Short mmCIF file of C-alpha atoms in Angstrom, two decimals:
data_model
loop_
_atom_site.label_atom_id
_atom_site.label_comp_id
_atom_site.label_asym_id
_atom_site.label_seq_id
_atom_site.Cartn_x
_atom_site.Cartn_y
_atom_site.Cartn_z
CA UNK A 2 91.30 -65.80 0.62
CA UNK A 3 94.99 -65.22 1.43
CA UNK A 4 95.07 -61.89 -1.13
CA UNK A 5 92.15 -60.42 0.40
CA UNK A 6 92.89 -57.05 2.14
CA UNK A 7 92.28 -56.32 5.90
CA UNK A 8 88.51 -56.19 6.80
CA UNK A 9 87.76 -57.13 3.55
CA UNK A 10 84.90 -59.64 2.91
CA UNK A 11 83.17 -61.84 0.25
CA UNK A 12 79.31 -60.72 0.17
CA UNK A 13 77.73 -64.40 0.29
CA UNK A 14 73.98 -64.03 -1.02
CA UNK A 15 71.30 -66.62 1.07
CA UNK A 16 68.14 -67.57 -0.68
CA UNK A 17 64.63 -67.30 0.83
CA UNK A 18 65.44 -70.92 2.46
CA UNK A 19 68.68 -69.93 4.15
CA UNK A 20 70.78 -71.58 1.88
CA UNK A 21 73.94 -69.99 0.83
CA UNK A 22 74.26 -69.40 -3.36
CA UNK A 23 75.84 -67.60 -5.55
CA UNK A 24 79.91 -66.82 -6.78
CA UNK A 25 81.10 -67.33 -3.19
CA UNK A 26 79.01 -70.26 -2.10
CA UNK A 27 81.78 -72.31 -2.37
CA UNK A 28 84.24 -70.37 -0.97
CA UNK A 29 82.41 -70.16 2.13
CA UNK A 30 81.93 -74.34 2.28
CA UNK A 31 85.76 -74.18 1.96
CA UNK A 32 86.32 -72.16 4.29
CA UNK A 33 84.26 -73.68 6.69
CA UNK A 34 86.33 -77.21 5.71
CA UNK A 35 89.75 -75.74 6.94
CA UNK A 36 88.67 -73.88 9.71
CA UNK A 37 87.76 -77.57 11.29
CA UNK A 38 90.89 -78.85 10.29
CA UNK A 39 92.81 -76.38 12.65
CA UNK A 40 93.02 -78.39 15.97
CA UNK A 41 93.11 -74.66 17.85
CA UNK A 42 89.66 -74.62 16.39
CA UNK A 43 88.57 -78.25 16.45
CA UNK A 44 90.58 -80.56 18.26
CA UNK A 45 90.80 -84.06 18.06
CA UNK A 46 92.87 -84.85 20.91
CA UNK A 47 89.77 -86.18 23.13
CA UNK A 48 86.74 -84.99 21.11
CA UNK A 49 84.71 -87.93 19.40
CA UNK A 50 82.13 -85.41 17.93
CA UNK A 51 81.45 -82.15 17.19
CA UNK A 52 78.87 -81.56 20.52
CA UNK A 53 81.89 -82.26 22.10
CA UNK A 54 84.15 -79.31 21.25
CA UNK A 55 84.03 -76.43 23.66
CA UNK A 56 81.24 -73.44 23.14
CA UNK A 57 84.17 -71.23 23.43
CA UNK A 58 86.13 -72.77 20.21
CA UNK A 59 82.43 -72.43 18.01
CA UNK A 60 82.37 -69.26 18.98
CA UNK A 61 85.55 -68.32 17.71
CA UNK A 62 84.91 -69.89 14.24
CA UNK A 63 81.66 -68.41 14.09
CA UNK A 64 83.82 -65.47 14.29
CA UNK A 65 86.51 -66.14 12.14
CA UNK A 66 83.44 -66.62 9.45
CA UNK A 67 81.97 -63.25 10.13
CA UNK A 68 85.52 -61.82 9.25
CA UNK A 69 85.63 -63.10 5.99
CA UNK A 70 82.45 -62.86 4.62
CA UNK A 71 79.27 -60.85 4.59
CA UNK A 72 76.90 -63.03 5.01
CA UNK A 73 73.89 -60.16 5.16
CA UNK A 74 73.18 -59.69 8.88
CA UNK A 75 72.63 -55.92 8.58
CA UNK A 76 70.60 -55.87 5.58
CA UNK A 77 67.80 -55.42 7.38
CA UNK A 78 66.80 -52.71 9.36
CA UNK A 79 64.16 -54.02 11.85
CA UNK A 80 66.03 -55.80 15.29
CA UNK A 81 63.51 -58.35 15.00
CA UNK A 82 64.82 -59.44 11.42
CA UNK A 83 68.60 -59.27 12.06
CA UNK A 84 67.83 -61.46 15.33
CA UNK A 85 65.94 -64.16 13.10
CA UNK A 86 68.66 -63.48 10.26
CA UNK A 87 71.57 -64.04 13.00
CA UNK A 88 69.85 -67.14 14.38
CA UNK A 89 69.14 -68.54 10.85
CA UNK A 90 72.93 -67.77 9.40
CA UNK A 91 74.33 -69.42 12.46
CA UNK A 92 72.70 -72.81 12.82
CA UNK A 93 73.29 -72.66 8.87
CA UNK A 94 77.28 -72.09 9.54
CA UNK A 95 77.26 -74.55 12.91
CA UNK A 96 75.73 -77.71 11.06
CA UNK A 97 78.23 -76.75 8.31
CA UNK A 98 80.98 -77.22 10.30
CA UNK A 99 79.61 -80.38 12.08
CA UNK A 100 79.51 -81.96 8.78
CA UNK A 101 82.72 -80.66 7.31
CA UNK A 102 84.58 -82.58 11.12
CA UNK A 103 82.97 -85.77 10.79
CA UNK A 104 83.75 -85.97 7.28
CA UNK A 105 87.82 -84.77 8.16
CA UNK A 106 87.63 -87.64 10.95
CA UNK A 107 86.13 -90.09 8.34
CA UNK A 108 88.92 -89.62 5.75
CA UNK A 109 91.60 -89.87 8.27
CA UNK A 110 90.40 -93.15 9.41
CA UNK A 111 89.71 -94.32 5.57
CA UNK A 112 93.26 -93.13 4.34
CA UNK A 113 95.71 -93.16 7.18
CA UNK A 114 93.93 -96.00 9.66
CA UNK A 115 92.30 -98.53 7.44
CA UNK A 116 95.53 -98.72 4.94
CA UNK A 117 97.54 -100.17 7.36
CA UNK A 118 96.91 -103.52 9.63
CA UNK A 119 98.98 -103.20 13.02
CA UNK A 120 99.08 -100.17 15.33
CA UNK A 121 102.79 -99.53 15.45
CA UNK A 122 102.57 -99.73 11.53
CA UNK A 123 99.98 -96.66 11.86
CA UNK A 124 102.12 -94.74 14.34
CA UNK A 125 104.70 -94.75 12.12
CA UNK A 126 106.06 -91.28 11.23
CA UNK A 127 105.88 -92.16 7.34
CA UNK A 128 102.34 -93.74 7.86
CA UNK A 129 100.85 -90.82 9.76
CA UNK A 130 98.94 -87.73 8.83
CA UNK A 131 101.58 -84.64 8.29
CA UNK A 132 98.74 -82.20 8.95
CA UNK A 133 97.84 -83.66 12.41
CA UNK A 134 99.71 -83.65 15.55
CA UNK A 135 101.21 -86.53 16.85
CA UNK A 136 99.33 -86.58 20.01
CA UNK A 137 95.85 -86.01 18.32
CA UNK A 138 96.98 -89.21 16.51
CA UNK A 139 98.16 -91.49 19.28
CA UNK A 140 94.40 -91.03 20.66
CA UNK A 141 92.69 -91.51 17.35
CA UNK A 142 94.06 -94.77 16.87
CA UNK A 143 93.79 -95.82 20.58
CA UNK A 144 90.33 -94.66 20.34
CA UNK A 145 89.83 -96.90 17.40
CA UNK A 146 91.32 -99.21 19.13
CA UNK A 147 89.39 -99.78 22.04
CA UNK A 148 86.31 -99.41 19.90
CA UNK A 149 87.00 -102.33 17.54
CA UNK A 150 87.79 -104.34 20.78
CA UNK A 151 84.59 -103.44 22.02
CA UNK A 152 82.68 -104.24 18.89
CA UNK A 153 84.92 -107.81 18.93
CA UNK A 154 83.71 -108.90 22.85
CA UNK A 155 80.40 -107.82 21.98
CA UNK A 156 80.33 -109.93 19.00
CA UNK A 157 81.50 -113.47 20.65
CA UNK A 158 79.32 -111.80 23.61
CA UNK A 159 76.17 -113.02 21.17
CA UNK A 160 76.82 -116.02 20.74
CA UNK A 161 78.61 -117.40 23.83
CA UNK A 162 75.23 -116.10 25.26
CA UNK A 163 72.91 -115.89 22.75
CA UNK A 164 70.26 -114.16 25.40
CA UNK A 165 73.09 -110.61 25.18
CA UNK A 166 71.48 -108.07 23.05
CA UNK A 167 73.94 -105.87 21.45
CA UNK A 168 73.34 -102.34 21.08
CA UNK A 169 72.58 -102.49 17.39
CA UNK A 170 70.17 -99.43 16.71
CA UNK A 171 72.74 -97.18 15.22
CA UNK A 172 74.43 -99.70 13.22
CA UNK A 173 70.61 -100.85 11.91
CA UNK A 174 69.36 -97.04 11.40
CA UNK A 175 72.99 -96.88 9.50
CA UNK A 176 71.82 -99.90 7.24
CA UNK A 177 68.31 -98.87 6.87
CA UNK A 178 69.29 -94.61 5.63
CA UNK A 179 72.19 -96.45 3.44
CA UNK A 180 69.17 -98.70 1.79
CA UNK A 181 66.81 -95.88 1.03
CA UNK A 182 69.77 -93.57 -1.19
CA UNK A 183 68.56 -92.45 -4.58
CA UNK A 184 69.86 -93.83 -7.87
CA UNK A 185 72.57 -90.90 -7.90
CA UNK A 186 72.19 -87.55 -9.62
CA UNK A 187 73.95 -85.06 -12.11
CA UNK A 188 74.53 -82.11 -9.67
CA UNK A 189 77.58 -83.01 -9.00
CA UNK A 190 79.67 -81.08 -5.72
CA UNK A 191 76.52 -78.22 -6.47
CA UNK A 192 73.97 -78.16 -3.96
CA UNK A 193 70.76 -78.29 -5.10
CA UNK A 194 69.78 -74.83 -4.00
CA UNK A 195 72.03 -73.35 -6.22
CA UNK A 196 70.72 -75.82 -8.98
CA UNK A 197 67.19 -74.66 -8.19
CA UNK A 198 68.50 -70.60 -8.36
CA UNK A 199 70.77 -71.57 -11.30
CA UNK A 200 67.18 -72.80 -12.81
CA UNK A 201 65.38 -69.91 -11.57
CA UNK A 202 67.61 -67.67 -13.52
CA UNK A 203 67.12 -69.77 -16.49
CA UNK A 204 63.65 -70.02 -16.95
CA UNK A 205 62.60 -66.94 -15.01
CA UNK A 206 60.50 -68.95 -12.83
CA UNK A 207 61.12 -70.38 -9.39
CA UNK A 208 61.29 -74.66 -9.83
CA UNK A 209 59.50 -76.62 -7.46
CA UNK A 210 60.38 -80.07 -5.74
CA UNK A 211 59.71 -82.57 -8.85
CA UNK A 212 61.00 -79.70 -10.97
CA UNK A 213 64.48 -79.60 -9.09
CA UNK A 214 64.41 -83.36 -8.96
CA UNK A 215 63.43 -84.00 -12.61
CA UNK A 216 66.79 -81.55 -13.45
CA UNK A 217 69.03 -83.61 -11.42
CA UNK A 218 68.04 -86.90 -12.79
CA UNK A 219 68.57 -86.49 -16.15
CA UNK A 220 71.63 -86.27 -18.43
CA UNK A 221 72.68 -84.10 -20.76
CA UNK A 222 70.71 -85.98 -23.47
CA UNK A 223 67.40 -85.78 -21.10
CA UNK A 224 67.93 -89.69 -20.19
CA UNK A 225 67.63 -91.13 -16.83
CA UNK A 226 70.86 -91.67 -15.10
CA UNK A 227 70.09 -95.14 -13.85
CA UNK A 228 66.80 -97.54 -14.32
CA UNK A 229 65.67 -96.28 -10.49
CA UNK A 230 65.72 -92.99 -11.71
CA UNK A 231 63.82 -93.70 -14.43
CA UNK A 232 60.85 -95.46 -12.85
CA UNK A 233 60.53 -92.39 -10.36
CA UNK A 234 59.93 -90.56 -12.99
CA UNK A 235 57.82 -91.95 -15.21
CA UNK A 236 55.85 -92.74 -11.78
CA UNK A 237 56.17 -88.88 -11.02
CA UNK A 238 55.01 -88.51 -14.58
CA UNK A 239 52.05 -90.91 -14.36
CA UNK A 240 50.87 -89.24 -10.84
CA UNK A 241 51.15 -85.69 -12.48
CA UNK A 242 49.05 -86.88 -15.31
CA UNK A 243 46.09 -88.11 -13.01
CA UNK A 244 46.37 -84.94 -10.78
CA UNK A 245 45.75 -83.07 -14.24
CA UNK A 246 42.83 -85.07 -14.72
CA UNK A 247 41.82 -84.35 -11.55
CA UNK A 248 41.70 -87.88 -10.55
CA UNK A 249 43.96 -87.14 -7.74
CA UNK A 250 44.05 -84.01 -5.65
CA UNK A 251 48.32 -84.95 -4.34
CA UNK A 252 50.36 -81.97 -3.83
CA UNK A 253 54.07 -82.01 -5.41
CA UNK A 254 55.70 -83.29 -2.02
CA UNK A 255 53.35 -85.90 -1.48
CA UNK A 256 53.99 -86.81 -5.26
CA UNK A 257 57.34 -87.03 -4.32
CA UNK A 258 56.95 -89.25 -0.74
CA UNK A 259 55.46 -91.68 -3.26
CA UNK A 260 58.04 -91.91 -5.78
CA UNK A 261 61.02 -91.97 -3.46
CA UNK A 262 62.17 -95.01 -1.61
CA UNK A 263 60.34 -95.80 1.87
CA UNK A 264 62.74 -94.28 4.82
CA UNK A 265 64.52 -91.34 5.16
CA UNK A 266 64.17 -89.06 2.80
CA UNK A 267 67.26 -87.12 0.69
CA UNK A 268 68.11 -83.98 1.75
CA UNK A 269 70.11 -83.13 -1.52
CA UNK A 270 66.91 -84.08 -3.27
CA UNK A 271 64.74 -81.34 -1.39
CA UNK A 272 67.40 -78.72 -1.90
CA UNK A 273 67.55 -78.15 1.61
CA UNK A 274 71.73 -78.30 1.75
CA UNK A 275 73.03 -79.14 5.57
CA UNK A 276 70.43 -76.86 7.52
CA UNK A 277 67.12 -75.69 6.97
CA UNK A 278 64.72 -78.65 7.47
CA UNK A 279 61.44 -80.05 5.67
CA UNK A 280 59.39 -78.21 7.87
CA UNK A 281 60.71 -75.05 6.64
CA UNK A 282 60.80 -75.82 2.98
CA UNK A 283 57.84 -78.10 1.15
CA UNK A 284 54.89 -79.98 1.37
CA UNK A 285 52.79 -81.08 3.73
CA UNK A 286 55.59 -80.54 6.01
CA UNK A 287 56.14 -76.95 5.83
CA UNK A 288 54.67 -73.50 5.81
CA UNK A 289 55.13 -72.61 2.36
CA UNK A 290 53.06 -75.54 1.41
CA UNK A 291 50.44 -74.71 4.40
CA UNK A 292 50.24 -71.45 2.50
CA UNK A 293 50.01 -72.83 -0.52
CA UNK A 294 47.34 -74.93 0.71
CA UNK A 295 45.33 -72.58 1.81
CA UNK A 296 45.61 -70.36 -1.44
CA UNK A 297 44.49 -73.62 -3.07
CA UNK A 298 41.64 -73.37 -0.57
CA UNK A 299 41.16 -70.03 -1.01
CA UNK A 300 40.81 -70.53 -4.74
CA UNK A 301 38.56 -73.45 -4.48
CA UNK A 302 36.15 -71.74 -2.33
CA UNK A 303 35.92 -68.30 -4.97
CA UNK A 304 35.35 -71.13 -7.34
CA UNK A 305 32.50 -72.61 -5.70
CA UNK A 306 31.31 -69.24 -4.70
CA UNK A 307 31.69 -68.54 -8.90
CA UNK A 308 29.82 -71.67 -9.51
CA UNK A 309 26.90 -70.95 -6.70
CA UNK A 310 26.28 -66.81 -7.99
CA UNK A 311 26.12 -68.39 -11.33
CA UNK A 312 23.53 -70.60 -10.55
CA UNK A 313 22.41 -67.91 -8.25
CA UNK A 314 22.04 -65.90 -11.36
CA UNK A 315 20.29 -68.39 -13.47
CA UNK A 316 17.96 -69.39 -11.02
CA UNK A 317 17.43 -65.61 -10.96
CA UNK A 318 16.34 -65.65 -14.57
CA UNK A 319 14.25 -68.34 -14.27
CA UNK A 320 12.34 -66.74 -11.63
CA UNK A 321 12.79 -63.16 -13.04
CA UNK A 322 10.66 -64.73 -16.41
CA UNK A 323 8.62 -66.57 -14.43
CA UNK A 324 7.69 -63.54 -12.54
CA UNK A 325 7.40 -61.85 -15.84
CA UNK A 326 4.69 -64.92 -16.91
CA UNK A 327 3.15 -64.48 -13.94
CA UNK A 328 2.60 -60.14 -14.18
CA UNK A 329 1.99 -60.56 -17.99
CA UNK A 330 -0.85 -63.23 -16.86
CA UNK A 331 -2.16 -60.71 -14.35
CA UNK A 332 -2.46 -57.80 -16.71
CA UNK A 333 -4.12 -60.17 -19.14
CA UNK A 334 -6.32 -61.06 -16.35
CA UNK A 335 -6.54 -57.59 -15.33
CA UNK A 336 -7.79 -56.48 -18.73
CA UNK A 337 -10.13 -59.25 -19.18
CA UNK A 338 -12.05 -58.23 -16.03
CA UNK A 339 -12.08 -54.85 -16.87
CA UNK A 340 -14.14 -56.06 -20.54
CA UNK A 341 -16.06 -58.11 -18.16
CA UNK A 342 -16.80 -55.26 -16.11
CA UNK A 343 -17.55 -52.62 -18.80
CA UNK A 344 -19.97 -55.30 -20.34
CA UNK A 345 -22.13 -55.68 -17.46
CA UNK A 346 -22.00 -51.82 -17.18
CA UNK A 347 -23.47 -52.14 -20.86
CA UNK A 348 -26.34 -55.00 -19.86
CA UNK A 349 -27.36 -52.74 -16.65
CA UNK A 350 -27.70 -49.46 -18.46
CA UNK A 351 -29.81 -51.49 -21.62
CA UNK A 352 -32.09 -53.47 -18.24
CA UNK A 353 -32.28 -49.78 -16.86
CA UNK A 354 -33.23 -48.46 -19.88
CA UNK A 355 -35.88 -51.03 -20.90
CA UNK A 356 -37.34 -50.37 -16.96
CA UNK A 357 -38.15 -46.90 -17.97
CA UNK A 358 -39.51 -47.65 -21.21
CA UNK A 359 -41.64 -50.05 -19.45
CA UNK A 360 -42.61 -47.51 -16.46
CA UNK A 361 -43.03 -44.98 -18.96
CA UNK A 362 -45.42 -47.19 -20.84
CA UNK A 363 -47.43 -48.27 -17.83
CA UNK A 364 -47.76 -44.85 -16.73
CA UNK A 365 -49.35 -43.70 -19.78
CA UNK A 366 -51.99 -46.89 -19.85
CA UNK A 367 -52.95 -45.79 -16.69
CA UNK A 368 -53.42 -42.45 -17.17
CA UNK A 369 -56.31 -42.78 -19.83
#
């Protein structure tokens, strides 16, 4: 970043999902990491969260990102597109950086707070952060502070009076999302929508969900990396198998709600990075699988309507022969009154012969 020339920028490619992949994917997340790290950006002097940092300052890292890289807001050509595509890149870049903070607040607290017991040990020149000013620091830990004091009277709070609820929905939400994480994975620091492109490039064929998730849970020697990952997927496996069969008619993200642990759901594991969500991605929950579904539907209906014009067909045989019994049956019939016919013509010209035979006969008696 430092040797790149004025107004020079790193093109940063996006996938259909909004995801960024690619040689400078990285780079960007980086980027994105020490731009929150700048108090003149994101301070920490009276700020508990990102929500909290004034509009102005996200503006001017949104900015700060558009000088560096491209990030393809005027590849298209329609307003209507670059307003969607400007929307889309920016909540991508704004949840970016809201992770990237909380993370930089978490390992200040984890390496420079919690490694040291007393407060005037942890204001300590030598104990402090050298990349954070002094000030920012003095409220951190005061912060701190006043929030383990709060947890501490809230705590003999319960059971001095055991009818004082404590506000415990975060901390059980907390316990409950910790609960529900996956057996691990091999992707490592890459996001999983560069996995799925990386695998896309591979295989010349777009993965889906239990494809992506299949990759990422197995080693190099295509074994499970721990016995959790394994049953998912010889449950994934098993489920597959009977949807084959056509035992079951489960689409790949309701596979996957099945083989996953109950509660929140991975994001990693859906490839969906820090911003696009479920509804925009997979499944039942989004409109590439609404799509989907109604190709499926689509499909299934020409089927049937395949099935019903060959029976439509057949039955039009049958009846076609039948029809052809029923005119050969009429000719036959046909002919056999015509015999019937010409025979009678035969006995009515013999009885009209044998009258004149017999008038002629009585005529000539009569006449001697």
């Amino acid at each position: 970043m430092a040797k790149m020339r004025p107004g020079e920028k790193l093109k940063v490619d996006f996938n259909m999902n909004g995801q960024p992949i690619g040689d400078h994917r990285a780079t960007l997340a980086k980027y994105c990491g020490a731009l929150v790290k700048d108090p003149l950006n994101a301070p920490l002097y009276e700020v508990e969260q990102f929500s909290q940092i004034p509009q102005e300052n996200k503006d001017k890292m949104w900015q700060l990102v558009l000088d560096k890289f491209d990030i393809g807001l005027d590849d298209d050509q329609e307003e209507e597109e670059r307003k969607k595509k400007y929307m889309q890149r920016r909540k991508f870049i704004m949840e970016s950086l809201n992770k990237k903070y909380r993370n930089f607040r978490a390992r200040l607290k984890s390496d420079y707070y919690d490694t040291e017991e007393m407060d005037e040990d942890r204001l300590k020149k030598e104990n402090m952060p050298n990349f954070v000013d002094k000030k920012d620091w003095e409220w951190l830990v005061n912060t701190l502070v006043r929030r383990i004091s709060v947890i501490i009277i809230m705590y003999f709070s319960l059971h001095i009076f055991p009818d004082f609820h404590l506000p415990q929905k975060k901390s059980q939400r907390n316990i409950k999302n910790r609960s529900c994480l996956d057996a691990g994975h091999t992707a490592g620091s890459k996001s999983f929508a560069q996995k799925a492109e990386d695998m896309y490039k591979r295989d010349k064929v777009m993965p889906g969900l239990l494809d992506v998730y299949e990759e990422t849970h197995l080693t190099s020697d295509k074994l499970p990396v721990t016995q959790m990952a394994s049953d998912a997927l010889n449950e994934m496996k098993r489920l597959l198998e009977q949807r084959k069969a056509g035992e079951i008619s489960l689409t790949d993200e309701e596979i996957y709600a099945k083989i996953k642990p109950k509660g929140k759901r991975n994001s990693r594991d859906r490839r969906t990075g820090v911003s696009p969500s479920i509804t925009s991605l997979f499944g039942g929950f989004s409109e590439c699988e609404k799509l989907r579904k109604e190709a499926d539907k689509a499909m299934n209906e020409a089927a049937e309507a395949k099935k019903e014009a060959i029976s439509a067909n057949e039955q039009n045989k049958i009846l076609t022969k039948k029809l052809k019994d029923v005119e050969r049956e009429n000719k036959d019939f046909e002919e056999s009154n015509e015999e019937y016919d010409n025979e009678e013509d035969k006995d009515e010209e013999e009885i009209s012969g044998n009258d004149r035979d017999m008038n002629n006969a009585l005529y000539f008696c009569f006449s001697f």
